[in-house]
XYZ file of C-alpha atoms in Angstrom:
583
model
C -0.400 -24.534 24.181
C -0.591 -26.253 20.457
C -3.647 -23.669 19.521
C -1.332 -20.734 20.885
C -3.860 -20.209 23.853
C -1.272 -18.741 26.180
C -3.231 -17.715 28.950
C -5.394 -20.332 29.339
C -2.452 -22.599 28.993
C -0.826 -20.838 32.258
C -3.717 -20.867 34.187
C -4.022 -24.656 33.969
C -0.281 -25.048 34.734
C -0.853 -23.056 37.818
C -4.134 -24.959 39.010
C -1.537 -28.216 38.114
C 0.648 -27.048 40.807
C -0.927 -26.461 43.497
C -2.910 -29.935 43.261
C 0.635 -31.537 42.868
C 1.776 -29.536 46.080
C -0.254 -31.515 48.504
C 1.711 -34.488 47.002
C 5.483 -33.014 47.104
C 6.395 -35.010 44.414
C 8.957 -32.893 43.349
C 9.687 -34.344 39.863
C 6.325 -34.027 38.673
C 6.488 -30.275 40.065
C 9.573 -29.961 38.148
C 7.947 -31.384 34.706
C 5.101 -28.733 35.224
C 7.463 -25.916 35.806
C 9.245 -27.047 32.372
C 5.791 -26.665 30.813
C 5.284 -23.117 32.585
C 8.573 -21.989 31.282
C 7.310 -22.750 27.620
C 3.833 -20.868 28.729
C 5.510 -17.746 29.820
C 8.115 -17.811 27.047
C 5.444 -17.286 24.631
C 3.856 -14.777 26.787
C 7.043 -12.668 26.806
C 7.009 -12.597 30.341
C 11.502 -13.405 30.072
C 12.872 -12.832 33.341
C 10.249 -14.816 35.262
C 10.893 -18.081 32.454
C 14.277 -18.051 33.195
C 13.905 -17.514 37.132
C 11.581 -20.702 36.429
C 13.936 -22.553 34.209
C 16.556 -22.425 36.193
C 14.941 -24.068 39.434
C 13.688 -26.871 37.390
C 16.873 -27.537 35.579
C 18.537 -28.070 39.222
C 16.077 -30.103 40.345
C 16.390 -32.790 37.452
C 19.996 -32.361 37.629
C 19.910 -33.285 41.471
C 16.978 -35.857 40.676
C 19.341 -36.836 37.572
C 16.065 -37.229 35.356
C 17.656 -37.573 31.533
C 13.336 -36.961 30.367
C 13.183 -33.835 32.638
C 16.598 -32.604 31.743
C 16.225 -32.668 28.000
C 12.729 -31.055 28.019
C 13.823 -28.427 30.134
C 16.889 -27.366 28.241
C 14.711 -27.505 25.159
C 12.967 -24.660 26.927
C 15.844 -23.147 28.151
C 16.809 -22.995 24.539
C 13.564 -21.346 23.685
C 13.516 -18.640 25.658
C 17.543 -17.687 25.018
C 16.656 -17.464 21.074
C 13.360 -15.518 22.213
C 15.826 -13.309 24.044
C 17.922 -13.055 20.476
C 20.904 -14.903 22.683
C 21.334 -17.519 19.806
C 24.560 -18.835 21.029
C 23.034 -19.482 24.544
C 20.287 -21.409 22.622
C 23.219 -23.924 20.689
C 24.806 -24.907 23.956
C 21.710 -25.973 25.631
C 20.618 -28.097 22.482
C 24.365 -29.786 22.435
C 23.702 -30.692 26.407
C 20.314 -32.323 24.839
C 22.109 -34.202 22.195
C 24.717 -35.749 24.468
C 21.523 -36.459 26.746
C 18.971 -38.353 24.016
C 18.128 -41.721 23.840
C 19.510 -43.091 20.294
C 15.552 -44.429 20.332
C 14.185 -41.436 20.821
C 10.524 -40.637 19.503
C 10.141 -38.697 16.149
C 8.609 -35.883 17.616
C 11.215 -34.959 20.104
C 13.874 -35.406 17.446
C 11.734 -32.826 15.083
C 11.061 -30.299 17.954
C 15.331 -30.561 18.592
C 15.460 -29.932 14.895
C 13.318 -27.163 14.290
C 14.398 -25.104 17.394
C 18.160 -26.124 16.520
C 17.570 -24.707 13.173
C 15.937 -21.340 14.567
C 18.701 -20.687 16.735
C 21.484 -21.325 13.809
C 19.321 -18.871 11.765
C 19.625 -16.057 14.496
C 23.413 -17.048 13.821
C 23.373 -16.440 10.493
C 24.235 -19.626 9.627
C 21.202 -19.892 6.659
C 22.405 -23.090 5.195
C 22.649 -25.369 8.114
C 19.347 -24.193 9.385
C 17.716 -24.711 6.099
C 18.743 -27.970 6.423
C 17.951 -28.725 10.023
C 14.468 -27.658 9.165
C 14.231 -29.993 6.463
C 14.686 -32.578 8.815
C 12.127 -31.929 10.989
C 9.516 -31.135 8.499
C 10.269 -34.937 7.304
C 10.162 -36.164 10.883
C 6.822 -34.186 11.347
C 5.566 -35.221 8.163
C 6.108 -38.828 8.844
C 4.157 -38.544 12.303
C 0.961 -36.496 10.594
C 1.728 -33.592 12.426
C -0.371 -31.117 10.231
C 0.374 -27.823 12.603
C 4.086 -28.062 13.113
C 4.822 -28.961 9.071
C 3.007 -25.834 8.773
C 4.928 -24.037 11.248
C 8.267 -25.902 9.154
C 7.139 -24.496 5.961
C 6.951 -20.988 7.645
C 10.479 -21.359 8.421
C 11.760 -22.698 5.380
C 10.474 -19.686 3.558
C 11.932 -17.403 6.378
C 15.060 -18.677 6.259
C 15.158 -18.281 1.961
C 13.902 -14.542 2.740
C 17.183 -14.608 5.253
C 19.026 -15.673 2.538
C 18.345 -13.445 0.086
C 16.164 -15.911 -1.721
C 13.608 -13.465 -2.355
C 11.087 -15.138 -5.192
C 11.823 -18.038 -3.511
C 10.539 -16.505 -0.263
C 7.637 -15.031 -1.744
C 6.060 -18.014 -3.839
C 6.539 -20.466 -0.282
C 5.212 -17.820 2.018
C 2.065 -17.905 -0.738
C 2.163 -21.627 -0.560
C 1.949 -22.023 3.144
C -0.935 -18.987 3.903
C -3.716 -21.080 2.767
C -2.726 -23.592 5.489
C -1.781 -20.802 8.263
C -5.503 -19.919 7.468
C -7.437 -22.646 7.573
C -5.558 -23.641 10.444
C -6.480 -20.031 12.182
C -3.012 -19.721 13.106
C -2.442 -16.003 13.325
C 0.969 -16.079 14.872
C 2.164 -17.801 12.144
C 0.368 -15.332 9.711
C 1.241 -12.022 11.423
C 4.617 -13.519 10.932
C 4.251 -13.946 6.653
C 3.050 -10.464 6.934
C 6.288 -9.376 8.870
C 8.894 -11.093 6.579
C 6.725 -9.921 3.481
C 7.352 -6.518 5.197
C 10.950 -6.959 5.322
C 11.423 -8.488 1.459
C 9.408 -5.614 0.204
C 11.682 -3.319 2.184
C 14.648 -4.786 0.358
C 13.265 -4.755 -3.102
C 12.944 -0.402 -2.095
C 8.774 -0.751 -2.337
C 8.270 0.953 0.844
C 4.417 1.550 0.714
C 3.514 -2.278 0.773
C 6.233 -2.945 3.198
C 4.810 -0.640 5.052
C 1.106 -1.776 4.371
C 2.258 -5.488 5.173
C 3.745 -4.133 8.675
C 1.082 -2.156 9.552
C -1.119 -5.852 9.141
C 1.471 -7.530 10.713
C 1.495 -4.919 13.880
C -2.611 -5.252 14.194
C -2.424 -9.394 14.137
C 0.383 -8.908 17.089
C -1.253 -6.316 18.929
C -4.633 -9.142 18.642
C -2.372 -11.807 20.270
C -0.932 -9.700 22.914
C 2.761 -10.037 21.466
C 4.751 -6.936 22.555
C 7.860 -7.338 20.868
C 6.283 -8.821 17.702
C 4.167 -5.702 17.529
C 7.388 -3.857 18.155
C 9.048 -5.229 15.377
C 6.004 -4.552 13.358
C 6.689 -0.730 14.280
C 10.225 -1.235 13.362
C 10.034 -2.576 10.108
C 6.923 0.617 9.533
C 9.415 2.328 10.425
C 12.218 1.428 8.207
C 9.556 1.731 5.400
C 8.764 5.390 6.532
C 12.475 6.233 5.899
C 12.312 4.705 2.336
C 9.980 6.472 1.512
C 11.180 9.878 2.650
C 8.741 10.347 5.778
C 11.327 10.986 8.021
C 9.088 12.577 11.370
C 6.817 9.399 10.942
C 9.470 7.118 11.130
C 11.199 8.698 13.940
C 7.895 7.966 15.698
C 7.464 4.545 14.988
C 11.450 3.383 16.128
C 11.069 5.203 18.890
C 7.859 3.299 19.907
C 9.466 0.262 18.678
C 12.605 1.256 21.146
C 10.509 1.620 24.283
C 9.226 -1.864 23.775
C 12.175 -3.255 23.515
C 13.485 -1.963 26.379
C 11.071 -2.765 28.647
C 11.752 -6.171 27.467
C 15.579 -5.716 28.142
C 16.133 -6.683 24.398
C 19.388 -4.304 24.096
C 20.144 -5.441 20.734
C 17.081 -4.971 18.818
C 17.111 -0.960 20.870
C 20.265 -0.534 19.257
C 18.780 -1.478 15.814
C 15.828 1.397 16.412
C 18.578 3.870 17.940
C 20.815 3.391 14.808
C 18.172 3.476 12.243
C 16.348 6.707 14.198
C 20.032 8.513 13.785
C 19.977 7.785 9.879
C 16.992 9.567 9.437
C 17.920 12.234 11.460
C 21.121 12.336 9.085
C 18.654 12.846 6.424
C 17.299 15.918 8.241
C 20.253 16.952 7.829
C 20.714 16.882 11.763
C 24.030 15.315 12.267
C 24.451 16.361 16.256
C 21.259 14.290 17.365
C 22.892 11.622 14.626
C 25.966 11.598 16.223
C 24.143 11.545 20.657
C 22.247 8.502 18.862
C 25.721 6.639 17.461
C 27.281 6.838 21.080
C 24.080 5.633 22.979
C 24.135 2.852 20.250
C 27.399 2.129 21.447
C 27.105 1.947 24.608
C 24.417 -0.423 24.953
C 26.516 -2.940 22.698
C 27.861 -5.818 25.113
C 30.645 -9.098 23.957
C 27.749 -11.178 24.137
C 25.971 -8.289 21.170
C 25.007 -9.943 17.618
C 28.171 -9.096 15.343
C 25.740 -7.699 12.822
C 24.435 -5.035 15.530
C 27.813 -3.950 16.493
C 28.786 -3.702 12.456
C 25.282 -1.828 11.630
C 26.932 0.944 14.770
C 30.198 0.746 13.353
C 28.488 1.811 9.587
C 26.491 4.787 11.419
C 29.491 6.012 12.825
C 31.234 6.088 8.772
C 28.473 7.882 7.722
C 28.889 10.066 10.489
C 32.395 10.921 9.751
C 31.782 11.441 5.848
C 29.029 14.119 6.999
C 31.383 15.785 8.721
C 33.723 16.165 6.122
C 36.521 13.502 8.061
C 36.647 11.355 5.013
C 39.549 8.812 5.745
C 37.939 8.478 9.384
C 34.953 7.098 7.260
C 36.918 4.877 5.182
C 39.056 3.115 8.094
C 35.594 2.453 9.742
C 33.380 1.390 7.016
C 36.617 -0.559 5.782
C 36.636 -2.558 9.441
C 32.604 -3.171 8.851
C 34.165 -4.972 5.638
C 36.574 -6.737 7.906
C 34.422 -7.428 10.341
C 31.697 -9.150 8.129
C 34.101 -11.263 6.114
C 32.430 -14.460 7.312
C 29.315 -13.250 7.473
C 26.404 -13.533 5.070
C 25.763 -10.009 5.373
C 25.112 -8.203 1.640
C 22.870 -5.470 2.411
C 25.296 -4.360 5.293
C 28.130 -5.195 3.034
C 27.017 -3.027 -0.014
C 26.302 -0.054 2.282
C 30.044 -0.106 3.597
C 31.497 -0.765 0.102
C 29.372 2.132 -0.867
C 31.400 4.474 2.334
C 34.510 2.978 1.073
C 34.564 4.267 -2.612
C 32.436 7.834 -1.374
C 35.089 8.097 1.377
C 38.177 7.643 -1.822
C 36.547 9.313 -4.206
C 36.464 12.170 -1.716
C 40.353 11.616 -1.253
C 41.062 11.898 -4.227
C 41.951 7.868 -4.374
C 39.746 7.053 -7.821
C 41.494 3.378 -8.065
C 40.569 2.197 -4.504
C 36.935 4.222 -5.427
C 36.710 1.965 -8.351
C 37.373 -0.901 -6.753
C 34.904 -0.321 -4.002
C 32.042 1.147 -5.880
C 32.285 -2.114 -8.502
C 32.285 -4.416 -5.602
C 29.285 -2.966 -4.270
C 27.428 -3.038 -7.771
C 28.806 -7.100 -8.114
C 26.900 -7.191 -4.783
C 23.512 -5.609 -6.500
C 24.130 -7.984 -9.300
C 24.393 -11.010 -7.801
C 21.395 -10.836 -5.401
C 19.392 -10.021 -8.183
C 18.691 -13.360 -9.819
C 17.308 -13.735 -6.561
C 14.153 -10.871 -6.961
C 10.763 -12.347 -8.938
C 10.555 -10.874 -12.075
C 8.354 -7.979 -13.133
C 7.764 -4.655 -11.096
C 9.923 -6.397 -7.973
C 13.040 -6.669 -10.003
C 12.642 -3.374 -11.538
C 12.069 -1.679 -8.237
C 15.301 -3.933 -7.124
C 17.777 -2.596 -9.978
C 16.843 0.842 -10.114
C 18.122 0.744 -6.368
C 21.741 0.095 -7.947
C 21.121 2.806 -10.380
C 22.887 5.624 -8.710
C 25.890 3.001 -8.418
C 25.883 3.188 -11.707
C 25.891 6.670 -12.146
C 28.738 7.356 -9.774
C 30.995 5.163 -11.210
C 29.945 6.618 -14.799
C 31.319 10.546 -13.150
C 33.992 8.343 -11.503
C 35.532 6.956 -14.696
C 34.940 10.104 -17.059
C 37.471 11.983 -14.072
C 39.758 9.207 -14.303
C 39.974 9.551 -18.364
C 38.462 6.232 -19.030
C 35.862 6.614 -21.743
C 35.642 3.552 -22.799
C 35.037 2.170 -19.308
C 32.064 4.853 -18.476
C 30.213 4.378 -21.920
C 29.989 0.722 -20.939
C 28.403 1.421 -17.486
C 26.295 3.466 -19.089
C 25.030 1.227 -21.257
C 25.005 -1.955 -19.082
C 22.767 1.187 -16.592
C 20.276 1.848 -19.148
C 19.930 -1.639 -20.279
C 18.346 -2.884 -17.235
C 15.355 -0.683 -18.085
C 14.868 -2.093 -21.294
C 15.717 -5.786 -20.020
C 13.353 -5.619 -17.073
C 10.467 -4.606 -19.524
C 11.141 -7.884 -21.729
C 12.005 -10.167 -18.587
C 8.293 -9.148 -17.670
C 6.501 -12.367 -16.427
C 3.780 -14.357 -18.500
C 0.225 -12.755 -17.044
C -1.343 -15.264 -15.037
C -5.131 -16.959 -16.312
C -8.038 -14.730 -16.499
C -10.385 -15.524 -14.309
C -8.981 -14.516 -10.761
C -10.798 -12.591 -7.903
C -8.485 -9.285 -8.765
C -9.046 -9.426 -12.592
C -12.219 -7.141 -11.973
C -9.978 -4.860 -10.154
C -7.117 -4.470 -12.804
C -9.702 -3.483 -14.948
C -11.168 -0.894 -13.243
C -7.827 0.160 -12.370
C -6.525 0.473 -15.708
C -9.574 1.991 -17.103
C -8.903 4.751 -14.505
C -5.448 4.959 -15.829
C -5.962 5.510 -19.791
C -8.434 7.818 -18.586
C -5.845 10.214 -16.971
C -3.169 9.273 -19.673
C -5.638 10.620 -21.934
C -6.390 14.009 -20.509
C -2.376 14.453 -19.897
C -2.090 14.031 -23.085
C -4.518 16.165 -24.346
C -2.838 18.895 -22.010
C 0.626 17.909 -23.552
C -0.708 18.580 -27.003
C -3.207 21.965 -26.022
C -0.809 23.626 -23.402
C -4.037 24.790 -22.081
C -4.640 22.742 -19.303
C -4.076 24.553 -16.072
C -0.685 24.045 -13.674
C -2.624 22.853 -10.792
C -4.619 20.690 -12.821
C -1.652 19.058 -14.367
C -0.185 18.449 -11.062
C -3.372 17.179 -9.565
C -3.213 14.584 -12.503
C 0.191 13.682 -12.506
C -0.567 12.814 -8.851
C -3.464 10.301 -9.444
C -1.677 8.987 -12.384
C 1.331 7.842 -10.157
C -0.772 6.617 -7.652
C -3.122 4.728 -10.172
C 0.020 2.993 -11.218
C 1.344 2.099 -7.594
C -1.956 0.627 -7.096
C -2.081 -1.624 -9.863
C 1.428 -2.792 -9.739
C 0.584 -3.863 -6.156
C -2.620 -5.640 -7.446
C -0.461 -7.195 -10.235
C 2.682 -8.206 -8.209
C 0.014 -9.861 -6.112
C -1.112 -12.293 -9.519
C 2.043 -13.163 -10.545
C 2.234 -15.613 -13.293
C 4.938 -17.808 -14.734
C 8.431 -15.954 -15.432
C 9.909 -15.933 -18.736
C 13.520 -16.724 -19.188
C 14.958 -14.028 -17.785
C 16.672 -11.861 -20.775
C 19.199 -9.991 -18.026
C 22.209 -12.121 -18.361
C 22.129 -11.232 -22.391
C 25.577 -9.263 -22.932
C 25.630 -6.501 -24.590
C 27.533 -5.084 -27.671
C 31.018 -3.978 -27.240
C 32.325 -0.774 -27.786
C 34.225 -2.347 -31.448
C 31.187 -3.883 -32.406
C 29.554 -0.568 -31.789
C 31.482 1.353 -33.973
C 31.932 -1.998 -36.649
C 28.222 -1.234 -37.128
C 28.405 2.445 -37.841
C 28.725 3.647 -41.582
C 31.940 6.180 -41.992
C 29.728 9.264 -41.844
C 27.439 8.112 -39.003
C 27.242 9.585 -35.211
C 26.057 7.927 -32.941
C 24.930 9.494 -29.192
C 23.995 8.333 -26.419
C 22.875 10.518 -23.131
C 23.605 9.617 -19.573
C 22.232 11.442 -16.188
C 24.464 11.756 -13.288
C 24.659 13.536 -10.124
C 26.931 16.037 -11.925
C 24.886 16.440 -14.761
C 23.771 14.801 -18.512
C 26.587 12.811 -19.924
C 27.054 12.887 -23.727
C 28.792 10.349 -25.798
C 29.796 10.869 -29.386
C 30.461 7.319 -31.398
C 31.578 6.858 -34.563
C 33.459 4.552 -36.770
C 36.408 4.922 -35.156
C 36.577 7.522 -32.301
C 34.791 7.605 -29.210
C 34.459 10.660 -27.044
C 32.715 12.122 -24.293
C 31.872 15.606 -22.854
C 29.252 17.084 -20.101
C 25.919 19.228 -21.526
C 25.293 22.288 -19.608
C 21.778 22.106 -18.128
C 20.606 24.085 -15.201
C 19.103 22.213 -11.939
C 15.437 20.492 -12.718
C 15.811 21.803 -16.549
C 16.020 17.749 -17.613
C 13.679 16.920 -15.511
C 10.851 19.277 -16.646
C 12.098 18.221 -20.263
C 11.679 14.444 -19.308
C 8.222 15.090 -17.516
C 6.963 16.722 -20.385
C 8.194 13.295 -22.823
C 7.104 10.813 -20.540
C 3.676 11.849 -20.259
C 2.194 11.072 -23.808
C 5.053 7.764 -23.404
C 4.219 6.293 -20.186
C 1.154 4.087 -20.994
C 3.531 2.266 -23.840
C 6.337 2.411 -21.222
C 4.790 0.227 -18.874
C 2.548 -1.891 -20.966
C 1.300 -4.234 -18.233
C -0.659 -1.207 -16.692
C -2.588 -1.078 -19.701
C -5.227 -2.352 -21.422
């Protein structure tokens, strides 16, 4: 059982029991059955567990056995949080608390802690299963249990990715893979992979949460784990989607979905059903959007995590804003808001602020649009300081960017100038902040230096001929294409290889503040201009400063114009743009 050799674990259970048979000792039949229920549990084989479970938790209660009673509950416990029934889980470990010994051994007391903790964490309650954990890794620690602080460190970093911790996360789940390793504990690895999966997903990098996932699903698949490996598919999925591969992700939820069900885990079908109808949204196929919302729906239950039922709720606002029923959409995504009040929710949070102002703005309600939209970007804000520095963070903020931008069109409609030209600027700071709140490079001297600078030798070598085809004019469409191509992907590649030797973060630059608009204009002789361009959804922004006026008006510029204008710019720019790429 410790070395995760399920099978083999079962088989000597079963031989266990029918020696003991001949015996009819039924409390040491009932102790063996407690083990079993662990065995299957891990094998995913649920409804027998329970059938198990429950058979030995009479017979200690009729034997009243306190041992037998608290080991079986433990495992009772298990296999409800394995079942994503956390609140199942919390009553069977208060029944073991009122039943333990105030001498009980360490290593109970840690095992009570750690699978406490995991089933608080499925509550959402991050804090007081970080702390739980804690606990147990001491009590572990204390007994030289190598394997299980292992196991503790895993879950200390999953519970700071649950938090939103995310460089936190990252540099634990790097601290405890050596061990995983050496110990050969794949589980535990398949599961870094996973959660690395999931961070990458937030920080919008979907190819290495998708390359991470795609690991993650293999290691699974190697262990026999169905609903791990479903959850692999899921979270491949998800990545899909960000990345605009809409058929391919429909594919992998709806594997992910048949899992699940076969495993009777309604809630985490719901989560493929409701992410499958987003990306059919995105198709622009709102009828097999909207069959998807009310299956969702139905397979919701009282006993449903309050997240699922929100993340159902959400689909059905951007249902309603599709169709044009705009105030439908706010009432909902404003209940999601309601509904998630207590909650550490932010992602889910942002996405129904988001509704809310889309859903005014549409009304024709600009103050409660404000309101919303700026909530939503305080959201963006504030779980920033919790991204690593370098290419994560600027992945991270340019997700907020079209926040930004919408409340820039938002306040220029309302007739607040002032108010837009200081989004805009606090927008396009971020790009210049992110490039000085770069980290330090690690030491030289690393397995992946070699790498980098092959890598980057590739780069300057198509920088170079882009360049030359910026200057000549000569070089043929296709060809330019073809090398804009490899050039992105070069850079993709290396940022991965980079991201993966991160060195020591400099102070990070992004809470500077920035100039206001009457030191602006204090700084501007009586006969200067100064202007300053903006993109939006609507169109480039243009805003005329001077000494003592400040206006703003729209630039006519027809659809992909700027962009072919930009293209052109960037080019010859890029390799001083992102410096790190370079040599």
């Amino acid at each position: 059982m410790l070395l995760g050799r399920y099978p083999e674990a079962l088989r000597a259970v079963d031989q266990a029991l029918v020696l003991l048979r001949l015996r009819g000792d039924r409390r040491e039949r009932a102790e063996l059955q407690s083990m079993r229920v662990e065995v299957l549990t891990q094998l995913e084989r649920w409804p027998e567990a329970r059938e198990v479970g429950l058979r030995a938790l009479a017979t200690f209660e009729a034997l009243d056995h306190t041992k037998g009673l608290i080991r079986i509950r433990m495992a009772l416990a298990d296999l409800a949080t394995q079942l994503d029934q956390p609140r199942e889980a919390l009553r069977h470990y208060r029944q073991v608390e009122w039943l333990l010994p105030a001498d009980a051994p360490r290593r109970v007391r840690a095992v009570i802690a750690t699978n406490r903790g995991s089933a608080l964490q499925a509550c959402n309650r991050f804090r007081a299963a970080t702390r739980w954990f804690e606990l147990a890794r001491e009590l572990f620690l204390e007994e030289g249990c190598e394997h299980s602080t292992a196991h503790l460190d895993y879950n200390l970093a999953h519970a700071a990715f649950k938090r939103g911790r995310f460089a936190e996360a990252l540099e634990r789940f790097d601290d405890v893979a050596p061990t995983l390793e050496r110990l050969q504990d794949e589980m535990h690895r398949a599961h870094v992979d996973l959660d690395r999966a999931e961070i990458h997903l937030r920080l919008h990098l979907p190819e290495d949460a998708r390359a991470y996932a795609e690991r993650a699903g293999e290691r699974f698949e190697a262990l026999g784990l169905t609903r791990d490996r479903a959850q692999a598919a899921y979270v491949a999925g998800r990545a899909s989607a960000l990345g605009g591969e809409y058929h391919a992700a429909t594919e992998l939820f709806a594997r992910a979905r048949k899992a699940f069900a076969a495993l009777a885990m309604s809630g985490r079908e719901v989560s493929c059903l409701v992410q499958t109808a987003y990306a059919w949204l995105a198709m622009e196929r709102p009828a097999q959007a909207a069959a998807l919302a009310s299956e969702s729906a139905s397979l919701l239950t009282a006993f449903s995590n309050p997240l699922t039922a929100a993340s159902v709720r959400l689909l059905e606002a951007s249902l309603a804003m599709a169709a044009g029923n705009h105030e439908a959409a706010r009432e909902t995504a404003a209940g999601v808001l309601e509904s998630t009040r207590r909650i550490f929710a932010p992602w889910l949070r942002l996405e129904a602020l988001r509704t809310v102002g889309e859903a005014c703005r549409a009304l024709d309600r600009a103050p409660e649009a404000l309101e919303a939209l700026r909530a939503a970007l305080a959201i963006v804000e504030q779980t920033r300081g919790e991204v690593p520095p370098d290419a994560y963070r600027s992945a991270y903020s340019s997700a907020g960017a079209e926040l930004y931008e919408t409340l820039v069109d938002l306040l220029l409609d309302s007739g607040d100038v002032q108010g837009a030209f200081e989004h805009a600027q606090r927008a396009k700071s971020r790009t210049l902040l992110e490039q000085l709140g770069r980290s330090r490079p690690a030491a030289h001297g690393t397995l992946c230096d070699t790498r980098i600078d092959a890598l980057r030798a590739s780069l300057n070598a198509v920088y170079s001929e882009l360049l030359r085809d910026g200057v000549r004019d000569d070089g043929a469409p296709e060809q330019r294409l073809a090398r804009n191509r490899q050039a992105a992907e070069l850079e993709q590649t290396l940022a991965r290889v980079l991201r993966q030797r991160r060195g020591t973060p400099i102070e990070d630059p992004a809470a500077a503040s920035l100039p206001s608009v009457a030191a602006i204009q204090a700084a501007l002789a009586p006969d200067s201009r100064l202007l300053e361009y903006f993109q939006t959804p609507r169109g480039l922004v243009v805003f005329v400063v001077t000494a003592e006026d400040l206006a703003a008006g729209r630039a006519p510029a027809a659809p992909g114009e700027l962009e072919e204008c930009s293209q052109r710019l960037r080019f010859p720019l890029a390799k001083h743009e992102r410096p790190e790429l370079v040599a």
